[in-house]
XYZ file of C-alpha atoms in Angstrom:
556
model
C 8.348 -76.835 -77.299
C 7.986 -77.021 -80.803
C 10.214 -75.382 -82.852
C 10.258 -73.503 -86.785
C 13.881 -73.696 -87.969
C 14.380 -70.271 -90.289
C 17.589 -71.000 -92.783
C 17.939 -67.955 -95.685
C 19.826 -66.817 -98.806
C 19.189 -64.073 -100.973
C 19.972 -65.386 -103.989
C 19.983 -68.592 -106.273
C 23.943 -68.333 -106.240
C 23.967 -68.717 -102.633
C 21.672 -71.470 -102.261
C 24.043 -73.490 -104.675
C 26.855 -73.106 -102.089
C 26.720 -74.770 -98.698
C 24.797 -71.894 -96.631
C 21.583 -73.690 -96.115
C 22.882 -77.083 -95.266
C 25.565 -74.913 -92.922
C 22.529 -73.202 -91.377
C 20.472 -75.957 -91.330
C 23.426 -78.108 -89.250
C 23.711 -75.716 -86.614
C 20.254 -75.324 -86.155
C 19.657 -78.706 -85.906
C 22.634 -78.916 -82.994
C 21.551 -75.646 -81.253
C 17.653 -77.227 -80.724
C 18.891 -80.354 -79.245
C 21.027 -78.456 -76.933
C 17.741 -76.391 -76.022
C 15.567 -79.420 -75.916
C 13.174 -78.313 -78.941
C 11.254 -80.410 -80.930
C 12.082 -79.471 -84.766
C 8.382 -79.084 -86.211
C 9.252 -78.079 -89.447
C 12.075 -76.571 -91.638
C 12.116 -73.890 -93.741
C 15.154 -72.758 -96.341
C 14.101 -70.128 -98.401
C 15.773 -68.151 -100.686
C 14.528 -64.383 -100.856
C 16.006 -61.225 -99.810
C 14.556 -59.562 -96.713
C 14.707 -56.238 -98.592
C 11.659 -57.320 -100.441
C 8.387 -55.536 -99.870
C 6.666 -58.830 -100.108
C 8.123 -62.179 -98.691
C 5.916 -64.204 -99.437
C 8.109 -67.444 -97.604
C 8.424 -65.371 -94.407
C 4.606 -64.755 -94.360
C 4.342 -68.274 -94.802
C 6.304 -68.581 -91.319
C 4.205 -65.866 -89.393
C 1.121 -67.182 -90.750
C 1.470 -71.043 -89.336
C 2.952 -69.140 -85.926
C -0.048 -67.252 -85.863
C -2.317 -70.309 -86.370
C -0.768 -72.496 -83.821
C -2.509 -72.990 -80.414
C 0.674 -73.373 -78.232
C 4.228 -71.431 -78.227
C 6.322 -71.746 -81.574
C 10.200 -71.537 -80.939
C 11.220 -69.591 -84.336
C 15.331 -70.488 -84.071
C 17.734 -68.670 -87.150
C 21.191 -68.321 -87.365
C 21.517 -64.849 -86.589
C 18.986 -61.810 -86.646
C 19.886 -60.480 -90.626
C 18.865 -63.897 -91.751
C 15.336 -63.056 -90.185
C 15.634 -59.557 -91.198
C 17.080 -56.169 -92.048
C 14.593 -53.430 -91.344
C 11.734 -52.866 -88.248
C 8.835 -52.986 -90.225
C 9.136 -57.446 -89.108
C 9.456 -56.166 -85.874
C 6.459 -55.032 -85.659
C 4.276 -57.926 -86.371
C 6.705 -60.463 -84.455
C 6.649 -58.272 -81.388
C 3.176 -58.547 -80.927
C 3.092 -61.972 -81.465
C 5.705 -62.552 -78.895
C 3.460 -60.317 -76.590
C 0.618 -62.522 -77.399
C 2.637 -65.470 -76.439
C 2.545 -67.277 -79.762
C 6.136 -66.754 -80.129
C 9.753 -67.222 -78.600
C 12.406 -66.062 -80.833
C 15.921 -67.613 -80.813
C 18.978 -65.867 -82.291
C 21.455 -68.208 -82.194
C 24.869 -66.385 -82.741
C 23.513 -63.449 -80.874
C 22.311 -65.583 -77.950
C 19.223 -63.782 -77.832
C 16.111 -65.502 -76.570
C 12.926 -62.947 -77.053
C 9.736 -64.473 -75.484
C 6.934 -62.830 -73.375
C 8.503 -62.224 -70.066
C 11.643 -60.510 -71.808
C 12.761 -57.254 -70.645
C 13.730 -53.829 -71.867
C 17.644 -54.938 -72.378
C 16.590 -57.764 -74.604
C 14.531 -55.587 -76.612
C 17.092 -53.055 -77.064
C 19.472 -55.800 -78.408
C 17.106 -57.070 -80.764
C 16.509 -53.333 -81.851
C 20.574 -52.786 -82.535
C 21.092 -56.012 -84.315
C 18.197 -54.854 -86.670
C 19.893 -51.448 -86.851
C 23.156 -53.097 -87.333
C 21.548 -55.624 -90.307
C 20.077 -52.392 -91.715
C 23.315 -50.571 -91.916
C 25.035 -53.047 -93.581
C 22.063 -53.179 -96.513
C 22.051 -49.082 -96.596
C 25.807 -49.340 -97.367
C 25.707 -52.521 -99.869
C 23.328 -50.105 -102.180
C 25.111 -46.802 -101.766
C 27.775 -49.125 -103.159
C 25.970 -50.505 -105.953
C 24.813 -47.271 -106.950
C 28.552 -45.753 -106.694
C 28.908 -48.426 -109.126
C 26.622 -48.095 -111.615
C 26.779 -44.437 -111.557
C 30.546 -44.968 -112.106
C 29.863 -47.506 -115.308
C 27.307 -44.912 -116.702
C 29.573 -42.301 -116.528
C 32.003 -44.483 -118.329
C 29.259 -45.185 -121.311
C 28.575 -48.688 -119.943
C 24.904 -50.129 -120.296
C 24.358 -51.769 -116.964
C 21.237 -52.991 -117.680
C 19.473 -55.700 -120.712
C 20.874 -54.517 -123.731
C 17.797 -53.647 -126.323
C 16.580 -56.138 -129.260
C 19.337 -55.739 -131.656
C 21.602 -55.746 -130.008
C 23.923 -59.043 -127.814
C 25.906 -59.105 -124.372
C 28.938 -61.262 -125.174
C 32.809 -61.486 -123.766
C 35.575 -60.147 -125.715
C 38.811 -61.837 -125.920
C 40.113 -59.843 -122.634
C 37.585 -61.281 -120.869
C 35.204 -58.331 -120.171
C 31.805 -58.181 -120.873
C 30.487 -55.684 -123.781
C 27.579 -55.421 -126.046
C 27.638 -55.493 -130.169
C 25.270 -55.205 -132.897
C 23.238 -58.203 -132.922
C 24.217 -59.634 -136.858
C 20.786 -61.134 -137.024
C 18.405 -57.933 -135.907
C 20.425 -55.380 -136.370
C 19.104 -54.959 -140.386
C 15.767 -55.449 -138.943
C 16.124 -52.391 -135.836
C 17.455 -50.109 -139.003
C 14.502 -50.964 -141.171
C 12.391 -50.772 -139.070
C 13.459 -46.794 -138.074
C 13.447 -46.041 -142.148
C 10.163 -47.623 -142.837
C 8.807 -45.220 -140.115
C 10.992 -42.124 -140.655
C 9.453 -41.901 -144.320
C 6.329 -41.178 -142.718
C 3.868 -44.097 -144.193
C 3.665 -45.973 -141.832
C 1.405 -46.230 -138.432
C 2.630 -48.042 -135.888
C -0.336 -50.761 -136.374
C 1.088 -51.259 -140.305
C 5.039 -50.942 -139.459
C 4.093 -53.757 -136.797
C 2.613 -56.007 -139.132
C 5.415 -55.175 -141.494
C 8.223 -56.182 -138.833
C 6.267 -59.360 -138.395
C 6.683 -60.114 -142.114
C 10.231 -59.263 -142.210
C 10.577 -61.719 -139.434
C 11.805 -59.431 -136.149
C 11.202 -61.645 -133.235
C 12.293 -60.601 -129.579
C 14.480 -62.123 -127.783
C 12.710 -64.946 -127.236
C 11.568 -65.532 -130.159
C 7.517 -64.530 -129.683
C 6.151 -61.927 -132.572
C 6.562 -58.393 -131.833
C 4.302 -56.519 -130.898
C 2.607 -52.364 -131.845
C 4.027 -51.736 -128.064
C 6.948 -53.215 -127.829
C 7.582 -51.325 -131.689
C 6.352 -48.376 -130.033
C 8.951 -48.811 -127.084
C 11.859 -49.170 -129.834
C 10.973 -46.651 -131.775
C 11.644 -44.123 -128.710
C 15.100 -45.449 -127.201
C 17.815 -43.462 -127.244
C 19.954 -46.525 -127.046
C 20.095 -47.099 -130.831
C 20.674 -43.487 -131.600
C 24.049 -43.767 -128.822
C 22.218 -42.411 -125.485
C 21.472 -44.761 -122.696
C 18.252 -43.424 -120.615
C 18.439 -44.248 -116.816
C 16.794 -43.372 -113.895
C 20.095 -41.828 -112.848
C 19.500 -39.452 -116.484
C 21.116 -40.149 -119.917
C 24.341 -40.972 -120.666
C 26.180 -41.669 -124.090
C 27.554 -44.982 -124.012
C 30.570 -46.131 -126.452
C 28.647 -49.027 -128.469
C 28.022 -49.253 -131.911
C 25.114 -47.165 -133.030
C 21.866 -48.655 -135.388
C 20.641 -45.211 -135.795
C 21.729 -41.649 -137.365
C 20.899 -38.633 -134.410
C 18.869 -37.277 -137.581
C 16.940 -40.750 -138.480
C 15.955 -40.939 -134.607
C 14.968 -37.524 -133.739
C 12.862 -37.346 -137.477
C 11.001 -40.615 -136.014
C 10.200 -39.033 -132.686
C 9.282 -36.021 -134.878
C 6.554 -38.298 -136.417
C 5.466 -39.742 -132.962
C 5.167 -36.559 -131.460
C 2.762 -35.311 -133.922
C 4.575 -33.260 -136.403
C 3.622 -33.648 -140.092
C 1.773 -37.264 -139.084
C -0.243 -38.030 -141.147
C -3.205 -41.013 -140.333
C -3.105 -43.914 -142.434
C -5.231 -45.788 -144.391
C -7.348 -49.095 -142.817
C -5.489 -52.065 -142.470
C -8.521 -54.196 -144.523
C -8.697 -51.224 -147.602
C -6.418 -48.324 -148.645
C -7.698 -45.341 -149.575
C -5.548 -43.325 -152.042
C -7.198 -39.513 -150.084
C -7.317 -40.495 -146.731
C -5.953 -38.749 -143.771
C -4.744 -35.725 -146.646
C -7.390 -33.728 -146.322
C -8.688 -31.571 -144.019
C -11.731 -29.562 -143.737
C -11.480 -25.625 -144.593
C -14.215 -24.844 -142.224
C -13.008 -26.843 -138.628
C -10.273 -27.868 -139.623
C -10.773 -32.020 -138.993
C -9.452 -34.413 -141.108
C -12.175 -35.434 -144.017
C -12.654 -39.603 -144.111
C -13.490 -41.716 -146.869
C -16.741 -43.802 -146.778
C -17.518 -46.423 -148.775
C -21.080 -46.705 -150.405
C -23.044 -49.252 -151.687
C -20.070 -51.708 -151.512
C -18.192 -50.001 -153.938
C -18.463 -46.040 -154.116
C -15.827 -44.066 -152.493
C -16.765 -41.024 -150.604
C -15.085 -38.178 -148.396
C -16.679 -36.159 -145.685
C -15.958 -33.660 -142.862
C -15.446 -36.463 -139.753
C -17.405 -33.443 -137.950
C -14.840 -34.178 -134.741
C -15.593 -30.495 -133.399
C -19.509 -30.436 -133.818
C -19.850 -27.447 -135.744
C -19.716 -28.628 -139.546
C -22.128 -30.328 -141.571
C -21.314 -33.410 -143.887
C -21.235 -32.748 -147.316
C -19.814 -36.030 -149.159
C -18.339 -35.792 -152.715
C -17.187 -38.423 -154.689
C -13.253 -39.928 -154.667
C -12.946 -39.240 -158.574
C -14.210 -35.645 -158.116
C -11.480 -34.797 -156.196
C -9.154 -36.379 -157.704
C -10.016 -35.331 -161.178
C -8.979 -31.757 -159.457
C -5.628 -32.767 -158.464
C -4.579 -34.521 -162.338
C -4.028 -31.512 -164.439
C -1.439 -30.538 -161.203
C 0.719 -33.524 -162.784
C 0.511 -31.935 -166.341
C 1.482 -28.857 -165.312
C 4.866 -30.147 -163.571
C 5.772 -31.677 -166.911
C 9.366 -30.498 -168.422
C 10.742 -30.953 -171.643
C 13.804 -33.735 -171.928
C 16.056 -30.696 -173.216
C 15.364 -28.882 -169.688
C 15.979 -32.012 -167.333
C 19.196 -32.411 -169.739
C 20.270 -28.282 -168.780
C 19.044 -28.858 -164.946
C 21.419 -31.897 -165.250
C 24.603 -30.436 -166.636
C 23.974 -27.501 -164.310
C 23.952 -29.513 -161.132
C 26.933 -31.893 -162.018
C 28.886 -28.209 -162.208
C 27.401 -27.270 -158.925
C 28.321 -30.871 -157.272
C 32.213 -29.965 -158.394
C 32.628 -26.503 -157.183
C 30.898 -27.573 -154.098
C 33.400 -30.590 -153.206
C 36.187 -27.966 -152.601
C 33.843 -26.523 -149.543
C 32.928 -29.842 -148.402
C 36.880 -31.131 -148.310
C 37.675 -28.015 -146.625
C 34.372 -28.202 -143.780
C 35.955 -32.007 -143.275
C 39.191 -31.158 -142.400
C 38.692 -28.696 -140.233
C 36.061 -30.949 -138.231
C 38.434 -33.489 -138.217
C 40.905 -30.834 -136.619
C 38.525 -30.228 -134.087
C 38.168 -33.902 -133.158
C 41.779 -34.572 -133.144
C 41.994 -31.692 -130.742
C 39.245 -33.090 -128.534
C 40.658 -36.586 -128.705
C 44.164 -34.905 -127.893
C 42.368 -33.640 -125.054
C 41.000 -36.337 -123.501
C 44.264 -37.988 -123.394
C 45.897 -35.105 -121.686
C 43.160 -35.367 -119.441
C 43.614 -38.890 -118.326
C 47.293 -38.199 -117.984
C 46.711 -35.890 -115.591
C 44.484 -37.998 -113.753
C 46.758 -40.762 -113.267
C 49.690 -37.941 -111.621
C 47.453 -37.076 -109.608
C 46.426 -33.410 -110.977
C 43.397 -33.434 -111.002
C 40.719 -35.800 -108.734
C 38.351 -38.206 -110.102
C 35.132 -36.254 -110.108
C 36.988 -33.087 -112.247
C 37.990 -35.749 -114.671
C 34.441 -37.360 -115.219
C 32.922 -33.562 -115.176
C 35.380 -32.872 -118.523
C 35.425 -35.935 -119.933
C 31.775 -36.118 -120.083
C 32.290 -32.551 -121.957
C 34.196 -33.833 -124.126
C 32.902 -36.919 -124.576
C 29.393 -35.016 -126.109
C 31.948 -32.303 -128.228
C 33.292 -35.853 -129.732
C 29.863 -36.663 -130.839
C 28.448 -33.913 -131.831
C 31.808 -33.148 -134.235
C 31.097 -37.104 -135.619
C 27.710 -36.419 -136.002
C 28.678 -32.896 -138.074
C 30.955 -34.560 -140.438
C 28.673 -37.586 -141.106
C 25.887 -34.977 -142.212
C 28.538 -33.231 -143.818
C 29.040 -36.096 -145.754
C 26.462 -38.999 -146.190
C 23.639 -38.844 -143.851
C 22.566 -42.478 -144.844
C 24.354 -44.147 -146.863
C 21.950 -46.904 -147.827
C 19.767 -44.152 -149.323
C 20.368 -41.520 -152.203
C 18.481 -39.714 -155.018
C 19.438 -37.213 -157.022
C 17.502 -34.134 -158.790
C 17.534 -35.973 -161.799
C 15.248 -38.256 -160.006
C 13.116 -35.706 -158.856
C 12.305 -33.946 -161.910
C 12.192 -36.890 -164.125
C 9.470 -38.063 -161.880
C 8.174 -34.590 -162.432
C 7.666 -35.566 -166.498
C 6.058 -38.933 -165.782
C 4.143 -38.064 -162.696
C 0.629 -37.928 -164.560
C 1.651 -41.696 -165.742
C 2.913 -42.704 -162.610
C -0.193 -41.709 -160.709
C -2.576 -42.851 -164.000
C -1.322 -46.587 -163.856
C -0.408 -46.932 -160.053
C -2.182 -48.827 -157.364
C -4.600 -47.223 -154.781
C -1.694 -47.275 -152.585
C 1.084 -46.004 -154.447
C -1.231 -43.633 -155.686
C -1.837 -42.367 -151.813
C 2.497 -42.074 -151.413
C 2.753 -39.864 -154.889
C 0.120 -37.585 -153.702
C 2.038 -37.209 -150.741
C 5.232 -36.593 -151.978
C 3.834 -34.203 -154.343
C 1.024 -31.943 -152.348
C 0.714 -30.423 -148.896
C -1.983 -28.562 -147.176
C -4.969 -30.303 -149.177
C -8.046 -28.913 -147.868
C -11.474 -29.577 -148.701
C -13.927 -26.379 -149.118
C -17.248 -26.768 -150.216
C -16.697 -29.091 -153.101
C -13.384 -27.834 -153.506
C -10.273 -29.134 -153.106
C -7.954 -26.320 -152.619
C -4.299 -27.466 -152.832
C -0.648 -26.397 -152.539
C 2.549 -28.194 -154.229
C 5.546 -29.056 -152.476
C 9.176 -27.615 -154.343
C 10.357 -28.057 -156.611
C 7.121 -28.995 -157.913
C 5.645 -25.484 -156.911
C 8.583 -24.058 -158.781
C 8.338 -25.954 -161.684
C 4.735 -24.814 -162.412
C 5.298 -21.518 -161.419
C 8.378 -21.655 -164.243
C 5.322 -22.908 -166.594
C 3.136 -20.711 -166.090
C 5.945 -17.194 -166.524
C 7.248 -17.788 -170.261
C 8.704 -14.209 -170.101
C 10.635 -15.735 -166.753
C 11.002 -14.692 -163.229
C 12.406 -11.257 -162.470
C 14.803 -8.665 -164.461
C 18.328 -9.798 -166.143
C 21.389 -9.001 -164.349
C 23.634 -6.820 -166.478
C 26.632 -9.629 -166.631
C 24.501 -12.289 -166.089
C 22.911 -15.617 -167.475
C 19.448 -15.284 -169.525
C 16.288 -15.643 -168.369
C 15.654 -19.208 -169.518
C 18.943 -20.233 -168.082
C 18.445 -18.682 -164.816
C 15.101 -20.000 -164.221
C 16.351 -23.726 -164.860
C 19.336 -22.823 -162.347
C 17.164 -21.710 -159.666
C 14.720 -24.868 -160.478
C 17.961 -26.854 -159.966
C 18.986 -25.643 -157.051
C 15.143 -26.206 -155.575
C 14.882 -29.668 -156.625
C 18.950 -29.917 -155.099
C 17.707 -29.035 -151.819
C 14.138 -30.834 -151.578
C 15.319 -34.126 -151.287
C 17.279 -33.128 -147.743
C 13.610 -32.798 -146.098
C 12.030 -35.393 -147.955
C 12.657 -39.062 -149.644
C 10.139 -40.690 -152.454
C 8.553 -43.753 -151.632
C 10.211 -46.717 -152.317
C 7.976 -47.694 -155.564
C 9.590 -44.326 -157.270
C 13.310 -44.969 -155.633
C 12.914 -48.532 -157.876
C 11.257 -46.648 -161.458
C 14.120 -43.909 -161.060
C 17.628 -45.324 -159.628
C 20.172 -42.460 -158.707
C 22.437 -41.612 -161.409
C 26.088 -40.806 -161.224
C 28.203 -37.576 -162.237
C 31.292 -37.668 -164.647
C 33.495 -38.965 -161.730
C 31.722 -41.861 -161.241
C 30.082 -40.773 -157.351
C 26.453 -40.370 -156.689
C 24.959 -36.726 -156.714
C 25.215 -35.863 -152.840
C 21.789 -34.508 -152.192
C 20.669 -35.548 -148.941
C 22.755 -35.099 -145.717
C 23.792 -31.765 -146.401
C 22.727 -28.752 -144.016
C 20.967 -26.550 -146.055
C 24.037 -23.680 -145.344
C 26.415 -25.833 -147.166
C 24.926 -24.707 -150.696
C 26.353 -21.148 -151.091
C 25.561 -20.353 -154.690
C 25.598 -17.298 -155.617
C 22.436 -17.461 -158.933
C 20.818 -14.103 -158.396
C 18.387 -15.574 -155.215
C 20.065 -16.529 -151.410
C 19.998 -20.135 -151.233
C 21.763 -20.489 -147.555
């Protein structure tokens, strides 16, 4: 009889040791013994937990084509297989006669005149092979729920980051020195709200990000990047998230502001790729509420229309200079005199001193709190090792405290410097606020698009209209303009009117940069400027609860 001799690994590390030429020795000896013709040899090296083994079908399909009996001889049954759904189609192929299946170890012949008792055997080996695989992954997934729980990434670690071995000889991940620039960039260019994923794509390609093997990047692999948690200190499983103890590319703030922006809120659509457009996707229609498009005409007319997404609006088109001849005298009107940026100055370099007392005292009491918490954990582990408490009450608190650790960290880094690569101050912002009518004059069509952004919201087109709302302190300032008597009554010991409308306009154009940052183009034309001391004006970072002035309006 003819004979298939079956010898199997799972992996490439096996098949590197000596387990198929073992197999393949004693299958060689055990067919002479049984007087079988080897026909052909197969060593493969799959698992048999796969849904498709493509080798093994191999096998069954020359059985199946052969006109006489096939001896199939392995090793022992697991190397065959480990579940019954084989079973199945070798069975009736032994029925048919095609087949006579030799376990060697097992001495175990299965042909067609076997009976009940070799069956059963054949059925308990398979349970026994199954077993042993049910209990290999409820131990691999003891184990990786145990390294999660522990804040180690068990799988790939993300572009920008590198698996390498520390000097202990354990395996870890760090901040890839090449990318990691590029991962942070790439979250600030998008943050700022400019950006579509198309553009920032094409703007990652020019800043040279690469993945890991070295092909461009891609709008869906940027996509992909853009929404894991692992750069932001969160590793998301299919077991759930888990904080992990690497070094993190992104603030909590930075990351959940970009998934703000992918989600929808305040996203704005961007201009083509092949033109920009310094109106598009900033206006939207008063009557349905769609988003009104540029058009160009006649090769080089701009104009803007309802896109008519709903059905129920006509398309009235006006011009690109007609609308934005309504939105220049806006910049005029935000004008202020150098004397009042020099009082909004002064005032605000008094209001950074008295407010570094609070901030001192909110950072020592959050470092307090983490000391405690780190104190904590250490009692904690203590414990553990005497024996006080078990394993799964440890990983239950430390987990606990684990996220009270970060959230504390996170606290005193807004508390502090949000992003430290980044800073304006409200000298910025109102000097911009003189020269903003220049700025816009001069600029290109793009940079022209970014000002009117930073400067307007809620632009919406009715009729031949373009009804528009500033943003503060820009609202403030013309609203300051256009009161020369000032805003409200004089408090009997207080400041005078003139003075007390600057220190409310300070404390408006203090807090606006926290929600918002300038495009880059006006970060260059106005660099932050330093107080007395010699620090940078903290404006953004800070929870809008931290400035607790008391100027005659709540600012908390």
């Amino acid at each position: 009889m003819k004979a298939i001799l079956l010898a199997r690994v799972s992996s490439k590390e096996q098949e590197e040791g000596q387990s198929i030429p073992a197999q393949e020795r004693r299958l060689r000896e055990y067919a002479e013994r049984k007087g079988l013709i080897v026909d052909e040899i197969f060593k493969i090296t799959e698992s048999s937990t796969k849904d498709t083994r493509r080798e093994f079908e191999r096998i069954l399909e020359r059985i199946h084509k052969s006109r006489e009996t096939i001896a199939l001889v392995a090793d022992t049954i697991d190397r065959v297989q480990r579940s019954f759904k084989e079973s199945v189609v070798l069975d009736n192929l032994r029925k048919e006669g095609k087949v006579e299946i030799h376990f060697m170890r097992e001495g175990l012949i299965l042909n067609l005149k076997s009976n009940s008792s070799d069956i059963l055997r054949w059925d308990m080996g398979v349970m026994f092979a199954r077993s042993y695989v049910l209990q290999l992954s409820d131990n691999v997934k003891r184990s990786k729920e145990e390294s999660l729980k522990k804040g180690i990434c068990i799988g790939k670690a993300p572009l920008g980051y590198l698996r390498v071995t520390d000097e202990k000889g354990n395996k870890t991940i760090i901040p890839d020195p090449l990318t990691k620039s590029l991962i942070q960039e790439m979250f600030f260019q998008y943050s700022n709200g400019n950006h579509s994923l198309q553009s920032l794509t094409i703007f990652m390609k020019d800043q040279g990000l690469r993945t890991s093997n070295g092909n461009p990047i891609v709008k869906s692999q940027i996509e992909s990047m853009l929404k894991n948690t692992f750069y932001s200190g969160v590793m998301n499983t299919k077991q759930g998230q888990f904080p992990h103890h690497y070094e993190t590319l992104v603030s909590q703030e930075r990351f959940q502001q970009v998934q703000n922006i992918l989600s929808g809120y305040h996203k704005k659509p961007f201009q083509s790729l092949s033109r920009p457009f310094a109106l598009r996707g900033l206006i939207t229609c008063a009557r349905c509420g769609c988003i009104v498009s540029p058009e160009i005409k006649k090769g080089k007319y701009v104009y803007y229309s309802c896109t008519n997404a709903k059905g129920t609006c006509s398309r009235n088109y006006i011009r690109e200079e007609a609308l934005l001849a309504q939105l220049t005298p806006c910049f005029e009107s935000i004008t202020l005199s150098e004397e009042a940026i020099a009082t909004i100055t002064e005032y605000l370099k008094e209001v950074h001193q008295s407010e570094q007392k609070f901030f001192q005292e909110e950072q020592a009491l959050l470092q307090k709190e983490l000391d405690r918490v780190k104190n904590r954990m250490s009692k904690m582990y203590d414990d553990k090792l005497d024996g006080l408490i078990d394993e799964e009450l440890y990983q239950q608190k430390f987990n606990e405290c684990k996220t009270r650790q970060q959230e504390v960290v996170s606290k005193m880094q807004r508390h502090v410097k949000a992003d430290e690569h980044f800073y304006i101050t409200a000298n910025t912002v109102l000097r911009l606020a003189s020269r903003a009518k220049d700025l816009f004059e001069s600029s290109e069509v793009e940079e022209k698009r970014q000002l009117l952004n930073f400067v307007f919201q809620n632009l919406v087109l009715d009729g031949e209209k373009l009804v528009h709302t500033l943003r503060e302190p820009f609202s403030m300032i013309m609203n300051m303009k256009a009161c020369p008597n000032g805003w409200g009554q004089l408090d009997s010991n207080q400041r005078s009117r003139e003075t007390r409308d600057l220190q409310s306009l300070a404390i408006a154009a203090m807090r606006y940069p926290q929600k918002r940052e300038p495009p880059e183009f006006i970060s260059l034309l106005f660099p932050a400027e330093t107080t007395t001391q010699g620090t940078k004006m903290l404006t953004v970072g800070l929870e809008p609860t931290t400035v607790r002035l008391q100027i005659g309006r709540s600012t908390s």
